[in-house]
Coordinates of N, CA and C and ligand atoms in Angstrom, one line a residue:
R1 N -15.8 17.6 20.1 CA -15.6 17.0 21.4 C -16.8 16.1 21.7
S2 N -18.0 16.6 21.4 CA -19.2 15.8 21.7 C -19.2 14.6 20.8
F3 N -18.7 14.7 19.6 CA -18.6 13.6 18.6 C -17.7 12.5 19.2
N4 N -16.5 12.9 19.8 CA -15.6 12.0 20.4 C -16.3 11.2 21.6
L5 N -17.1 11.9 22.3 CA -17.8 11.3 23.5 C -18.8 10.3 22.9
Y6 N -19.5 10.7 21.9 CA -20.4 9.8 21.2 C -19.7 8.5 20.8
K7 N -18.6 8.7 20.1 CA -17.8 7.5 19.6 C -17.4 6.6 20.8
Y8 N -17.0 7.3 21.9 CA -16.5 6.5 23.1 C -17.7 5.7 23.7
I9 N -18.9 6.3 23.7 CA -20.0 5.6 24.3 C -20.4 4.5 23.4
I10 N -20.4 4.7 22.1 CA -20.7 3.6 21.2 C -19.7 2.4 21.4
L11 N -18.4 2.8 21.5 CA -17.4 1.8 21.7 C -17.6 1.0 23.0
L12 N -18.0 1.7 24.1 CA -18.3 1.0 25.3 C -19.5 0.1 25.2
V13 N -20.5 0.5 24.5 CA -21.6 -0.4 24.2 C -21.2 -1.6 23.5
I14 N -20.4 -1.5 22.4 CA -20.0 -2.6 21.6 C -19.2 -3.6 22.5
I15 N -18.2 -3.0 23.3 CA -17.4 -3.9 24.2 C -18.3 -4.6 25.2
S16 N -19.3 -3.9 25.7 CA -20.2 -4.6 26.7 C -20.9 -5.7 26.0
I17 N -21.4 -5.5 24.8 CA -22.1 -6.6 24.1 C -21.2 -7.8 23.9
I18 N -20.0 -7.5 23.4 CA -19.1 -8.5 23.1 C -18.6 -9.3 24.3
S19 N -18.4 -8.6 25.4 CA -17.9 -9.2 26.6 C -18.9 -10.2 27.2
I20 N -20.2 -10.1 26.8 CA -21.2 -11.0 27.2 C -20.9 -12.4 26.6
S21 N -20.5 -12.4 25.4 CA -20.3 -13.7 24.7 C -18.9 -14.1 24.3
C22 N -18.0 -13.1 24.5 CA -16.6 -13.4 24.0 C -15.6 -13.2 25.1
N23 N -14.3 -13.6 24.8 CA -13.3 -13.4 25.8 C -12.5 -12.1 25.6
G24 N -11.7 -11.8 26.6 CA -11.0 -10.5 26.6 C -10.1 -10.2 25.4
K25 N -9.5 -11.3 24.9 CA -8.6 -11.2 23.8 C -9.2 -10.4 22.6
E26 N -10.5 -10.8 22.4 CA -11.2 -10.2 21.2 C -11.5 -8.7 21.5
I27 N -11.8 -8.4 22.7 CA -12.0 -7.0 23.0 C -10.8 -6.1 22.7
N28 N -9.6 -6.7 23.0 CA -8.4 -6.0 22.7 C -8.3 -5.8 21.2
N29 N -8.6 -6.8 20.5 CA -8.5 -6.7 19.0 C -9.4 -5.5 18.5
I30 N -10.6 -5.4 19.0 CA -11.5 -4.4 18.5 C -11.0 -3.0 18.8
I31 N -10.4 -2.8 20.0 CA -9.8 -1.5 20.3 C -8.7 -1.2 19.4
V32 N -7.8 -2.2 19.2 CA -6.7 -2.0 18.3 C -7.2 -1.6 16.9
Q33 N -8.2 -2.3 16.4 CA -8.7 -2.1 15.0 C -9.3 -0.7 14.9
T34 N -10.0 -0.3 16.0 CA -10.6 1.1 15.9 C -9.6 2.1 15.9
N35 N -8.5 2.0 16.6 CA -7.4 3.0 16.6 C -6.8 3.0 15.2
K36 N -6.6 1.8 14.7 CA -5.9 1.8 13.4 C -6.6 2.6 12.3
A37 N -7.9 2.6 12.4 CA -8.7 3.2 11.3 C -8.4 4.7 11.2
D38 N -8.0 5.3 12.3 CA -7.7 6.7 12.3 C -6.4 7.1 11.8
I39 N -5.5 6.1 11.6 CA -4.1 6.4 11.3 C -4.0 7.0 9.8
S40 N -4.3 6.2 8.9 CA -4.2 6.6 7.5 C -4.9 5.7 6.5
N41 N -4.9 6.0 5.3 CA -5.5 5.1 4.3 C -4.5 4.2 3.6
N42 N -3.3 4.1 4.1 CA -2.3 3.2 3.6 C -2.7 1.8 4.0
N43 N -2.5 0.9 3.0 CA -2.8 -0.5 3.3 C -1.8 -1.0 4.4
N44 N -2.4 -1.5 5.5 CA -1.5 -2.0 6.6 C -1.6 -3.5 6.7
R45 N -2.1 -4.1 5.7 CA -2.2 -5.6 5.8 C -1.4 -6.2 4.6
D46 N -0.5 -7.1 4.9 CA 0.4 -7.7 3.9 C -0.4 -8.6 3.0
D47 N -1.5 -9.2 3.5 CA -2.2 -10.2 2.8 C -3.2 -9.7 1.7
I48 N -3.4 -8.4 1.7 CA -4.3 -7.7 0.7 C -3.5 -7.4 -0.5
K49 N -3.8 -8.1 -1.6 CA -2.9 -7.9 -2.8 C -3.6 -7.0 -3.8
V50 N -4.7 -6.5 -3.6 CA -5.4 -5.6 -4.5 C -5.3 -4.1 -4.0
S51 N -5.5 -3.2 -4.9 CA -5.4 -1.8 -4.5 C -6.6 -1.4 -3.6
T52 N -6.3 -0.7 -2.6 CA -7.3 -0.2 -1.6 C -7.5 1.3 -1.8
S53 N -6.9 1.9 -2.8 CA -6.8 3.3 -2.8 C -8.2 4.0 -3.1
K54 N -9.1 3.2 -3.7 CA -10.4 3.8 -4.0 C -11.5 3.5 -2.9
L55 N -11.1 2.9 -1.9 CA -12.0 2.6 -0.8 C -12.3 3.9 0.0
T56 N -13.5 4.1 0.4 CA -13.9 5.2 1.3 C -13.3 4.8 2.7
S57 N -13.3 5.7 3.6 CA -12.7 5.4 5.0 C -13.6 4.4 5.7
K58 N -14.9 4.4 5.4 CA -15.8 3.4 6.0 C -15.5 2.0 5.5
E59 N -15.4 2.0 4.1 CA -15.1 0.7 3.5 C -13.7 0.1 4.0
Y60 N -12.8 1.0 4.1 CA -11.4 0.6 4.6 C -11.5 0.1 6.0
E61 N -12.3 0.7 6.8 CA -12.4 0.3 8.2 C -12.9 -1.1 8.4
V62 N -13.8 -1.4 7.5 CA -14.4 -2.8 7.6 C -13.6 -3.8 6.8
L63 N -13.4 -3.5 5.5 CA -12.7 -4.5 4.6 C -11.2 -4.8 5.0
I64 N -10.5 -3.7 5.4 CA -9.1 -3.9 5.7 C -8.8 -4.0 7.2
N65 N -9.5 -3.1 8.0 CA -9.2 -3.1 9.4 C -10.2 -4.1 10.2
K66 N -11.0 -4.8 9.4 CA -11.9 -5.8 10.0 C -12.9 -5.2 11.0
G67 N -13.3 -4.0 10.8 CA -14.3 -3.4 11.7 C -15.7 -3.9 11.3
T68 N -16.7 -3.3 12.0 CA -18.0 -3.7 11.8 C -18.9 -2.4 11.7
E69 N -19.7 -2.4 10.6 CA -20.6 -1.2 10.5 C -21.7 -1.3 11.6
F70 N -22.2 -0.1 11.9 CA -23.3 -0.1 12.9 C -24.5 -0.8 12.4
P71 N -25.2 -1.6 13.2 CA -26.3 -2.3 12.8 C -27.4 -1.3 12.2
F72 N -28.2 -1.8 11.3 CA -29.3 -1.1 10.7 C -28.9 0.1 9.9
T73 N -27.6 0.2 9.5 CA -27.1 1.4 8.8 C -26.7 1.0 7.4
G74 N -26.6 -0.3 7.0 CA -26.0 -0.6 5.7 C -27.0 -0.5 4.6
D75 N -26.5 -0.1 3.4 CA -27.3 0.1 2.3 C -28.0 -1.2 1.7
L76 N -27.4 -2.3 2.0 CA -27.9 -3.5 1.4 C -28.8 -4.4 2.4
L77 N -29.0 -3.8 3.5 CA -29.8 -4.6 4.6 C -31.2 -5.0 4.0
D78 N -31.9 -4.1 3.4 CA -33.3 -4.4 3.0 C -33.4 -4.7 1.5
V79 N -32.3 -4.9 0.8 CA -32.4 -5.3 -0.6 C -33.0 -6.7 -0.7
K80 N -34.0 -6.8 -1.5 CA -34.7 -8.1 -1.7 C -34.7 -8.6 -3.2
S81 N -34.1 -7.8 -4.0 CA -34.1 -8.1 -5.5 C -33.3 -9.3 -5.8
D82 N -33.7 -9.9 -7.0 CA -32.9 -11.0 -7.5 C -31.5 -10.5 -8.0
G83 N -30.5 -11.2 -7.6 CA -29.2 -10.8 -8.1 C -28.1 -11.5 -7.2
V84 N -26.9 -10.9 -7.3 CA -25.8 -11.5 -6.6 C -25.1 -10.4 -5.8
Y85 N -24.3 -10.8 -4.8 CA -23.5 -9.9 -4.0 C -22.0 -10.2 -4.2
T86 N -21.3 -9.2 -4.6 CA -19.9 -9.4 -5.0 C -19.0 -8.6 -4.0
C87 N -17.7 -9.0 -4.0 CA -16.8 -8.3 -3.1 C -16.6 -6.9 -3.5
K88 N -16.7 -5.9 -2.6 CA -16.5 -4.5 -2.9 C -15.1 -4.2 -3.4
L89 N -14.2 -5.0 -2.9 CA -12.8 -4.8 -3.1 C -12.3 -5.4 -4.4
C90 N -12.7 -6.7 -4.8 CA -12.2 -7.3 -5.9 C -13.2 -7.9 -6.9
G91 N -14.5 -7.8 -6.6 CA -15.6 -8.2 -7.5 C -15.9 -9.7 -7.4
N92 N -15.2 -10.4 -6.6 CA -15.5 -11.9 -6.4 C -16.9 -12.2 -6.1
L93 N -17.5 -13.2 -6.7 CA -18.9 -13.5 -6.4 C -19.0 -14.2 -5.1
L94 N -19.8 -13.7 -4.1 CA -19.8 -14.2 -2.8 C -21.1 -14.8 -2.3
F95 N -22.2 -14.1 -2.6 CA -23.5 -14.6 -2.1 C -24.6 -14.4 -3.2
K96 N -25.6 -15.2 -3.2 CA -26.8 -15.0 -4.1 C -28.0 -14.6 -3.3
S97 N -28.9 -13.9 -4.0 CA -30.0 -13.3 -3.3 C -31.0 -14.3 -2.7
D98 N -31.0 -15.5 -3.3 CA -31.9 -16.5 -2.8 C -31.5 -17.0 -1.4
A99 N -30.3 -16.7 -1.0 CA -29.8 -17.1 0.3 C -29.9 -16.0 1.4
K100 N -30.4 -14.9 0.9 CA -30.5 -13.7 1.8 C -31.8 -13.8 2.6
F101 N -31.8 -13.6 3.9 CA -33.0 -13.6 4.7 C -32.9 -12.4 5.8
N102 N -34.1 -12.1 6.3 CA -34.1 -11.0 7.3 C -34.0 -11.6 8.7
S103 N -32.8 -11.4 9.3 CA -32.5 -12.0 10.6 C -32.9 -11.0 11.7
G104 N -33.2 -9.8 11.4 CA -33.5 -8.8 12.4 C -32.3 -8.3 13.2
T105 N -31.1 -8.7 12.8 CA -30.0 -8.4 13.6 C -29.4 -7.0 13.2
G106 N -29.8 -6.5 12.0 CA -29.3 -5.2 11.5 C -28.2 -5.3 10.5
W107 N -27.8 -6.6 10.2 CA -26.8 -6.8 9.1 C -27.4 -7.7 8.1
P108 N -27.0 -7.5 6.8 CA -27.4 -8.4 5.8 C -27.0 -9.9 6.2
S109 N -28.0 -10.8 6.1 CA -27.8 -12.1 6.5 C -28.1 -13.1 5.4
F110 N -27.2 -14.1 5.3 CA -27.3 -15.1 4.2 C -27.2 -16.5 4.9
D111 N -27.9 -17.5 4.4 CA -27.8 -18.8 5.0 C -26.9 -19.7 4.1
D112 N -26.3 -19.1 3.0 CA -25.5 -19.9 2.2 C -24.5 -18.9 1.5
A113 N -23.4 -19.4 1.1 CA -22.4 -18.6 0.4 C -21.8 -19.3 -0.8
V114 N -21.2 -18.6 -1.7 CA -20.4 -19.3 -2.8 C -19.1 -19.9 -2.1
A115 N -19.2 -21.1 -1.7 CA -18.3 -21.7 -0.7 C -16.8 -21.5 -1.1
E116 N -16.5 -21.7 -2.4 CA -15.2 -21.7 -2.8 C -14.6 -20.3 -2.9
N117 N -15.5 -19.3 -2.8 CA -15.0 -17.9 -2.9 C -14.9 -17.2 -1.5
I118 N -15.2 -17.9 -0.5 CA -15.0 -17.3 0.9 C -14.0 -18.1 1.7
K119 N -13.5 -17.4 2.7 CA -12.5 -18.1 3.5 C -13.0 -17.9 5.0
L120 N -13.0 -19.0 5.7 CA -13.4 -18.9 7.1 C -12.2 -19.1 8.1
V121 N -12.1 -18.3 9.0 CA -11.0 -18.4 10.0 C -11.5 -18.1 11.4
K122 N -11.1 -18.9 12.3 CA -11.5 -18.8 13.7 C -11.0 -17.4 14.2
D123 N -11.9 -16.7 14.9 CA -11.6 -15.3 15.4 C -12.2 -15.3 16.8
G124 N -11.4 -15.7 17.8 CA -11.9 -15.7 19.2 C -13.0 -16.7 19.2
C125 N -14.1 -16.3 19.7 CA -15.3 -17.3 19.8 C -16.1 -17.2 18.6
R126 N -15.7 -16.4 17.6 CA -16.5 -16.4 16.4 C -15.7 -16.9 15.2
V127 N -16.3 -17.0 14.0 CA -15.6 -17.4 12.8 C -15.7 -16.2 11.8
E128 N -14.5 -15.7 11.4 CA -14.5 -14.6 10.5 C -14.7 -15.1 9.1
V129 N -15.4 -14.3 8.3 CA -15.7 -14.6 6.9 C -14.9 -13.5 6.1
S130 N -14.0 -14.0 5.2 CA -13.3 -13.0 4.3 C -13.4 -13.5 2.9
C131 N -13.0 -12.6 2.0 CA -13.0 -13.0 0.5 C -11.8 -13.8 0.3
A132 N -12.0 -15.0 -0.4 CA -10.9 -15.9 -0.6 C -9.9 -15.4 -1.6
K133 N -10.4 -14.5 -2.5 CA -9.6 -14.0 -3.6 C -8.7 -12.8 -3.1
C134 N -9.2 -11.8 -2.4 CA -8.5 -10.6 -2.0 C -8.2 -10.5 -0.5
G135 N -8.8 -11.3 0.3 CA -8.6 -11.2 1.7 C -9.4 -10.2 2.5
G136 N -10.3 -9.4 1.7 CA -11.1 -8.4 2.4 C -12.0 -9.0 3.4
H137 N -12.1 -8.3 4.5 CA -13.0 -8.8 5.6 C -14.5 -8.5 5.2
L138 N -15.3 -9.6 5.4 CA -16.7 -9.5 5.1 C -17.6 -9.4 6.3
G139 N -17.3 -10.3 7.3 CA -18.2 -10.3 8.5 C -17.9 -11.6 9.3
H140 N -18.9 -12.2 9.9 CA -18.7 -13.4 10.6 C -19.8 -14.4 10.3
V141 N -19.6 -15.7 10.6 CA -20.7 -16.7 10.4 C -21.0 -17.3 11.7
F142 N -22.3 -17.5 11.9 CA -22.8 -18.1 13.1 C -23.7 -19.4 12.8
Y143 N -23.7 -20.3 13.6 CA -24.4 -21.6 13.3 C -25.4 -21.9 14.4
N144 N -26.4 -22.7 14.0 CA -27.4 -23.3 14.9 C -28.1 -22.3 15.7
E145 N -28.5 -21.2 15.1 CA -29.3 -20.2 15.7 C -30.8 -20.4 15.4
G146 N -31.1 -21.3 14.5 CA -32.5 -21.5 14.2 C -33.2 -20.6 13.2
F147 N -32.5 -19.8 12.5 CA -33.1 -18.8 11.6 C -33.7 -19.6 10.4
T148 N -32.9 -20.4 9.8 CA -33.4 -21.1 8.6 C -32.9 -22.6 8.7
D149 N -33.4 -23.4 7.8 CA -33.1 -24.9 7.9 C -31.6 -25.1 7.8
K150 N -30.9 -24.3 7.1 CA -29.5 -24.5 7.0 C -28.7 -24.2 8.2
Q151 N -29.3 -23.6 9.2 CA -28.7 -23.3 10.5 C -27.4 -22.5 10.4
T152 N -27.4 -21.6 9.4 CA -26.2 -20.9 9.2 C -26.6 -19.4 8.9
R153 N -25.9 -18.5 9.6 CA -26.1 -17.1 9.3 C -24.8 -16.4 9.0
Y154 N -24.6 -16.1 7.7 CA -23.4 -15.3 7.4 C -23.9 -13.8 7.7
C155 N -23.2 -13.2 8.6 CA -23.6 -11.9 9.1 C -22.5 -10.9 8.4
I156 N -23.0 -10.2 7.4 CA -22.1 -9.6 6.5 C -22.3 -8.1 6.5
N157 N -21.2 -7.3 6.5 CA -21.3 -5.9 6.4 C -21.7 -5.4 5.0
S158 N -22.7 -4.6 4.9 CA -23.2 -4.0 3.6 C -22.0 -3.4 2.9
V159 N -21.2 -2.7 3.6 CA -20.1 -1.9 3.1 C -19.0 -2.8 2.4
S160 N -19.0 -4.1 2.7 CA -18.1 -5.0 2.1 C -18.5 -5.5 0.7
L161 N -19.8 -5.3 0.4 CA -20.4 -5.9 -0.8 C -20.9 -4.9 -1.8
N162 N -21.0 -5.4 -3.0 CA -21.8 -4.7 -4.1 C -22.9 -5.6 -4.5
F163 N -24.1 -5.0 -4.7 CA -25.2 -5.8 -5.2 C -25.3 -5.6 -6.7
V164 N -25.3 -6.8 -7.4 CA -25.5 -6.7 -8.9 C -26.8 -7.4 -9.2
N165 N -27.7 -6.6 -9.8 CA -29.0 -7.3 -10.1 C -28.9 -8.3 -11.2
K166 N -29.9 -9.2 -11.2 CA -29.9 -10.4 -12.0 C -29.5 -10.1 -13.5
A167 N -30.3 -9.2 -14.1 CA -30.1 -8.9 -15.5 C -28.6 -8.4 -15.8
E168 N -28.2 -7.5 -14.9 CA -26.8 -7.0 -15.1 C -25.8 -8.1 -14.9
F169 N -26.0 -9.0 -14.0 CA -25.1 -10.1 -13.7 C -25.0 -11.1 -14.9
E170 N -26.2 -11.4 -15.5 CA -26.3 -12.3 -16.6 C -25.7 -11.7 -17.9
E171 N -25.9 -10.4 -18.0 CA -25.3 -9.7 -19.2 C -23.7 -9.7 -19.1
T172 N -23.2 -9.5 -17.9 CA -21.8 -9.5 -17.7 C -21.2 -10.9 -18.0
N173 N -21.9 -11.9 -17.5 CA -21.5 -13.3 -17.7 C -21.5 -13.7 -19.1
D174 N -22.6 -13.3 -19.8 CA -22.7 -13.6 -21.3 C -21.6 -13.0 -22.1
S175 N -21.3 -11.7 -21.8 CA -20.2 -11.1 -22.5 C -18.8 -11.7 -22.2
T176 N -18.7 -12.3 -21.0 CA -17.4 -12.9 -20.6 C -17.3 -14.2 -21.3
N177 N -18.4 -14.9 -21.6 CA -18.4 -16.2 -22.2 C -18.2 -16.2 -23.7
K178 N -18.5 -15.0 -24.3 CA -18.5 -14.9 -25.8 C -17.0 -14.8 -26.3
Ligands
FE201 FE1 -12.4 -9.8 -2.7

Protein backbone atom coordinates (compact mmCIF):
# COMPACT_ATOMS: atom_id res chain seq x y z
CA ARG A 1 0.00 0.00 0.00
CA SER A 2 2.76 2.47 0.88
CA PHE A 3 4.51 1.51 -2.37
CA ASN A 4 1.39 2.45 -4.33
CA LEU A 5 1.25 5.78 -2.52
CA TYR A 6 4.90 6.34 -3.36
CA LYS A 7 4.22 5.58 -7.04
CA TYR A 8 1.26 7.96 -6.98
CA ILE A 9 3.33 10.78 -5.50
CA ILE A 10 6.09 10.25 -8.07
CA LEU A 11 3.49 10.32 -10.85
CA LEU A 12 2.06 13.58 -9.52
CA VAL A 13 5.54 15.12 -9.42
CA ILE A 14 6.21 14.02 -13.01
CA ILE A 15 2.87 15.42 -14.18
CA SER A 16 3.57 18.71 -12.39
CA ILE A 17 6.97 19.03 -14.04
CA ILE A 18 5.56 18.25 -17.46
CA SER A 19 2.57 20.55 -17.08
CA ILE A 20 4.98 23.46 -16.68
CA SER A 21 6.31 23.02 -20.19
CA CYS A 22 3.80 20.83 -22.01
CA ASN A 23 0.15 20.63 -22.94
CA GLY A 24 -2.53 18.42 -21.44
CA LYS A 25 -2.52 15.95 -24.29
CA GLU A 26 0.89 14.73 -23.30
CA ILE A 27 -0.08 14.32 -19.65
CA ASN A 28 -2.84 11.96 -20.81
CA ASN A 29 -0.29 9.98 -22.79
CA ILE A 30 1.92 9.50 -19.78
CA ILE A 31 -0.95 8.25 -17.61
CA VAL A 32 -2.01 5.80 -20.32
CA GLN A 33 1.55 4.56 -20.75
CA THR A 34 2.03 4.05 -17.02
CA ASN A 35 -1.15 1.99 -16.81
CA LYS A 36 -0.13 -0.08 -19.81
CA ALA A 37 3.09 -1.14 -18.13
CA ASP A 38 1.15 -3.05 -15.48
CA ILE A 39 -0.90 -5.10 -17.91
CA SER A 40 1.45 -7.72 -19.27
CA ASN A 41 4.70 -8.37 -21.06
CA ASN A 42 3.02 -9.03 -24.39
CA ASN A 43 4.06 -6.72 -27.16
CA ASN A 44 1.28 -4.17 -27.57
CA ARG A 45 2.90 -2.21 -30.39
CA ASP A 46 2.43 -3.28 -34.00
CA ASP A 47 5.50 -1.37 -35.19
CA ILE A 48 7.95 -3.38 -33.07
CA LYS A 49 9.14 -6.22 -35.29
CA VAL A 50 11.73 -7.79 -33.03
CA SER A 51 11.21 -10.08 -30.06
CA THR A 52 10.59 -8.33 -26.77
CA SER A 53 10.42 -11.52 -24.71
CA LYS A 54 13.86 -11.05 -23.13
CA LEU A 55 13.24 -7.52 -21.91
CA THR A 56 12.92 -6.89 -18.20
CA SER A 57 9.76 -5.08 -17.09
CA LYS A 58 11.78 -1.88 -16.68
CA GLU A 59 13.22 -2.17 -20.20
CA TYR A 60 9.77 -2.95 -21.57
CA GLU A 61 8.23 0.06 -19.86
CA VAL A 62 10.73 2.40 -21.55
CA LEU A 63 11.49 0.75 -24.93
CA ILE A 64 7.96 -0.40 -25.75
CA ASN A 65 5.64 1.69 -23.57
CA LYS A 66 7.75 4.82 -24.09
CA GLY A 67 8.17 5.43 -20.40
CA THR A 68 11.00 7.32 -18.77
CA GLU A 69 13.41 5.97 -16.18
CA PHE A 70 13.79 7.99 -12.99
CA PRO A 71 16.58 10.57 -13.28
CA PHE A 72 19.98 9.68 -11.78
CA THR A 73 19.10 5.98 -11.67
CA GLY A 74 20.44 4.72 -15.01
CA ASP A 75 23.48 2.45 -15.23
CA LEU A 76 25.04 4.40 -18.10
CA LEU A 77 24.68 7.91 -16.69
CA ASP A 78 28.29 8.22 -15.52
CA VAL A 79 29.98 5.99 -18.11
CA LYS A 80 32.84 7.96 -19.66
CA SER A 81 34.79 5.14 -21.38
CA ASP A 82 35.53 5.08 -25.10
CA GLY A 83 33.02 3.03 -27.01
CA VAL A 84 29.60 3.04 -28.55
CA TYR A 85 26.01 2.81 -27.40
CA THR A 86 23.72 0.36 -29.14
CA CYS A 87 20.00 -0.34 -29.02
CA LYS A 88 19.11 -2.68 -26.14
CA LEU A 89 16.41 -4.24 -28.27
CA CYS A 90 18.11 -4.80 -31.66
CA GLY A 91 21.79 -3.87 -31.31
CA ASN A 92 21.65 -0.97 -33.78
CA LEU A 93 24.55 1.49 -33.38
CA LEU A 94 23.05 4.71 -31.98
CA PHE A 95 25.57 6.94 -30.19
CA LYS A 96 29.34 7.26 -29.81
CA SER A 97 31.08 8.04 -26.54
CA ASP A 98 32.71 11.20 -27.89
CA ALA A 99 29.23 12.77 -28.17
CA LYS A 100 28.35 12.02 -24.54
CA PHE A 101 28.41 14.88 -22.06
CA ASN A 102 27.31 15.53 -18.51
CA SER A 103 24.17 17.65 -18.66
CA GLY A 104 23.32 17.33 -14.98
CA THR A 105 19.77 16.35 -15.90
CA GLY A 106 20.06 12.79 -14.62
CA TRP A 107 19.86 11.06 -17.99
CA PRO A 108 22.67 10.10 -20.37
CA SER A 109 23.08 13.02 -22.75
CA PHE A 110 24.61 13.11 -26.21
CA ASP A 111 25.05 16.08 -28.55
CA ASP A 112 25.20 13.88 -31.64
CA ALA A 113 23.75 10.58 -32.84
CA VAL A 114 24.31 8.11 -35.67
CA ALA A 115 21.73 10.04 -37.66
CA GLU A 116 20.68 7.33 -40.09
CA ASN A 117 20.00 4.90 -37.23
CA ILE A 118 17.60 7.02 -35.20
CA LYS A 119 14.11 8.25 -35.95
CA LEU A 120 12.73 11.59 -34.72
CA VAL A 121 9.00 12.12 -34.31
CA LYS A 122 7.16 15.08 -32.83
CA ASP A 123 5.64 14.14 -29.48
CA GLY A 124 3.56 17.01 -28.10
CA CYS A 125 5.98 19.84 -27.40
CA ARG A 126 8.96 17.47 -27.49
CA VAL A 127 10.66 15.37 -30.16
CA GLU A 128 10.78 11.64 -29.51
CA VAL A 129 13.92 9.68 -30.38
CA SER A 130 13.49 6.04 -31.33
CA CYS A 131 15.59 3.34 -32.96
CA ALA A 132 15.13 3.51 -36.75
CA LYS A 133 15.64 -0.25 -37.08
CA CYS A 134 13.32 -1.72 -34.43
CA GLY A 135 11.17 1.21 -33.28
CA GLY A 136 12.27 0.95 -29.64
CA HIS A 137 11.79 4.15 -27.65
CA LEU A 138 15.06 5.79 -26.62
CA GLY A 139 14.18 9.21 -25.21
CA HIS A 140 13.77 12.77 -26.48
CA VAL A 141 15.93 15.42 -28.14
CA PHE A 142 16.10 19.06 -27.11
CA TYR A 143 17.68 21.95 -28.95
CA ASN A 144 19.25 25.33 -28.20
CA GLU A 145 19.80 24.78 -24.50
CA GLY A 146 23.41 25.95 -24.60
CA PHE A 147 25.06 22.76 -23.30
CA THR A 148 27.48 22.25 -26.18
CA ASP A 149 28.32 23.95 -29.48
CA LYS A 150 25.99 21.58 -31.32
CA GLN A 151 23.04 22.95 -29.30
CA THR A 152 21.54 19.49 -29.21
CA ARG A 153 20.83 17.19 -26.27
CA TYR A 154 19.69 13.67 -26.94
CA CYS A 155 18.20 12.81 -23.54
CA ILE A 156 18.32 9.02 -23.56
CA ASN A 157 17.23 6.38 -21.08
CA SER A 158 20.11 4.16 -19.91
CA VAL A 159 17.75 1.24 -19.97
CA SER A 160 17.28 1.58 -23.75
CA LEU A 161 21.00 1.24 -24.44
CA ASN A 162 23.90 -1.16 -24.21
CA PHE A 163 27.40 0.21 -23.85
CA VAL A 164 30.03 -1.58 -25.93
CA ASN A 165 33.61 -0.61 -25.13
CA LYS A 166 35.93 0.42 -27.96
CA ALA A 167 38.03 -2.79 -28.05
CA GLU A 168 34.96 -5.01 -28.04
CA PHE A 169 33.28 -2.93 -30.73
CA GLU A 170 36.34 -2.99 -33.00
CA GLU A 171 36.74 -6.72 -32.49
CA THR A 172 33.12 -7.34 -33.48
CA ASN A 173 33.47 -5.09 -36.54
CA ASP A 174 36.70 -6.82 -37.61
CA SER A 175 35.15 -10.26 -37.44
CA THR A 176 32.11 -8.99 -39.38
CA ASN A 177 34.35 -7.63 -42.14
CA LYS A 178 36.41 -10.84 -42.52
FE1 LIG B 1 16.63 -1.01 -32.10
